[in-house]
Amino acid sequence: MQQVIQASRDQGSLFDEFSKEGFLPVRKLLYKFSYVIEDCHGTRSRMMIEDWEIGQLYWNCFKNNDEDAATDKVRQKYFADIAQTKDVYLFLGTTYQFHFKRARNPYVIVGVFYPPVDNQPALFG
């Protein structure tokens, strides 16, 4: 795969503003992060997070080359800080690998949106 990326980089671009020096491959994550979600019937599903933001958060936390500390900081951010202080909305999608298969749960999380909780007062109260 790395050879394909390098060949594409060496080929050049139709767009002048993108140069060969400006293109760097994305580092592969060492872990797969996921949420376990429970629906109204009590069925649990594990959904992998494919959002670039969690990967970048991991690499930002990995600056000291400590994998355990980096994964702990990601868990803290996503499961404690965000989940307990904000509304969490998940954008779901499928990947080509599972799109046409009859998988039990072909969806992955392609984006996480977490606006602040809106404590709107009741209209009639």
Coordinates of C-alpha atoms in Angstrom, one line a residue:
M1 CA 0.0 0.0 0.0
Q2 CA 2.8 2.4 0.8
Q3 CA 4.3 1.8 -2.7
V4 CA 0.9 2.8 -4.3
I5 CA 0.8 6.0 -2.2
Q6 CA 4.4 6.9 -3.1
A7 CA 3.8 6.2 -6.8
S8 CA 0.7 8.5 -6.7
R9 CA 2.8 11.2 -4.9
D10 CA 5.6 11.0 -7.5
Q11 CA 3.1 11.3 -10.4
G12 CA 2.3 14.9 -9.6
S13 CA -1.0 16.7 -9.6
L14 CA -3.2 18.7 -11.9
F15 CA -3.4 21.3 -9.2
D16 CA -0.4 23.6 -8.9
E17 CA -1.1 24.5 -5.3
F18 CA -0.4 21.0 -4.1
S19 CA 3.2 20.1 -4.3
K20 CA 5.0 16.7 -3.8
E21 CA 6.7 18.1 -0.7
G22 CA 3.3 19.1 0.8
F23 CA 1.9 15.6 0.7
L24 CA 2.6 13.2 3.6
P25 CA 0.9 9.9 4.1
V26 CA -1.3 9.6 7.3
R27 CA 0.3 7.5 10.0
K28 CA -1.6 4.3 10.7
L29 CA -3.2 4.1 14.1
L30 CA -2.0 1.3 16.4
Y31 CA -5.5 0.9 17.9
K32 CA -9.1 0.7 16.8
F33 CA -11.4 2.9 19.0
S34 CA -15.1 2.1 19.4
Y35 CA -18.2 2.9 21.2
V36 CA -20.6 0.3 22.6
I37 CA -24.1 1.5 22.1
E38 CA -27.3 0.1 23.6
D39 CA -30.6 0.6 21.8
C40 CA -34.1 1.0 23.4
H41 CA -34.5 -2.9 23.4
G42 CA -31.3 -3.4 25.3
T43 CA -29.3 -4.7 22.3
R44 CA -25.7 -3.7 22.4
S45 CA -23.6 -3.0 19.4
R46 CA -19.9 -2.2 19.1
M47 CA -19.2 0.5 16.5
M48 CA -15.7 1.4 15.4
I49 CA -14.9 5.1 15.2
E50 CA -13.3 5.9 11.8
D51 CA -13.4 9.7 12.4
W52 CA -10.0 11.4 11.7
E53 CA -10.3 13.4 14.8
I54 CA -9.8 10.5 17.2
G55 CA -6.7 9.5 15.3
Q56 CA -5.3 13.0 15.5
L57 CA -6.1 13.2 19.2
Y58 CA -4.2 9.9 19.7
W59 CA -1.1 11.2 17.8
N60 CA -1.2 14.5 19.7
C61 CA -1.3 12.5 23.0
F62 CA 1.5 10.1 21.9
K63 CA 4.1 12.8 21.8
N64 CA 6.1 11.2 24.7
N65 CA 6.0 7.7 23.0
D66 CA 3.8 6.3 25.8
E67 CA 1.0 4.2 24.2
D68 CA -0.8 3.6 27.5
A69 CA -0.9 7.3 28.4
A70 CA -2.1 8.2 24.9
T71 CA -4.9 5.7 25.0
D72 CA -5.9 6.7 28.5
K73 CA -6.1 10.4 27.4
V74 CA -8.3 9.4 24.4
R75 CA -10.6 7.4 26.6
Q76 CA -10.7 10.3 29.1
K77 CA -11.6 12.8 26.3
Y78 CA -14.3 10.7 24.5
F79 CA -15.8 8.7 27.4
A80 CA -15.6 11.1 30.3
D81 CA -15.1 14.7 29.1
I82 CA -17.4 14.6 26.0
A83 CA -20.0 12.0 27.0
Q84 CA -20.7 13.6 30.4
T85 CA -20.6 17.3 29.5
K86 CA -22.0 17.4 26.0
D87 CA -24.7 16.0 23.7
V88 CA -23.1 13.4 21.5
Y89 CA -24.3 12.7 18.0
L90 CA -22.8 10.0 15.9
F91 CA -22.6 10.1 12.1
L92 CA -22.8 6.6 10.7
G93 CA -21.8 5.2 7.4
T94 CA -20.6 1.9 5.9
T95 CA -17.3 0.9 4.4
Y96 CA -16.9 -0.7 1.0
Q97 CA -15.7 -3.9 2.8
F98 CA -19.1 -4.4 4.5
H99 CA -21.4 -2.5 2.2
F100 CA -22.8 -5.4 0.2
K101 CA -22.5 -8.1 2.9
R102 CA -25.3 -9.0 5.1
A103 CA -23.4 -8.2 8.3
R104 CA -25.2 -8.0 11.6
N105 CA -24.0 -4.4 11.9
P106 CA -22.2 -3.0 8.8
Y107 CA -22.1 0.5 10.1
V108 CA -19.1 2.4 11.5
I109 CA -18.9 5.9 13.1
V110 CA -17.6 8.3 10.5
G111 CA -18.0 11.4 12.5
V112 CA -18.7 12.5 16.1
F113 CA -20.5 15.8 16.8
Y114 CA -20.6 17.0 20.4
P115 CA -22.3 20.4 20.9
P116 CA -22.8 21.8 24.4
V117 CA -25.9 20.6 26.2
D118 CA -28.7 23.1 25.6
N119 CA -30.6 23.5 28.9
Q120 CA -33.5 25.2 27.3
P121 CA -36.3 26.1 29.7
A122 CA -39.7 24.7 29.2
L123 CA -42.1 26.7 27.0
F124 CA -45.1 26.1 29.3
G125 CA -44.1 25.8 32.8

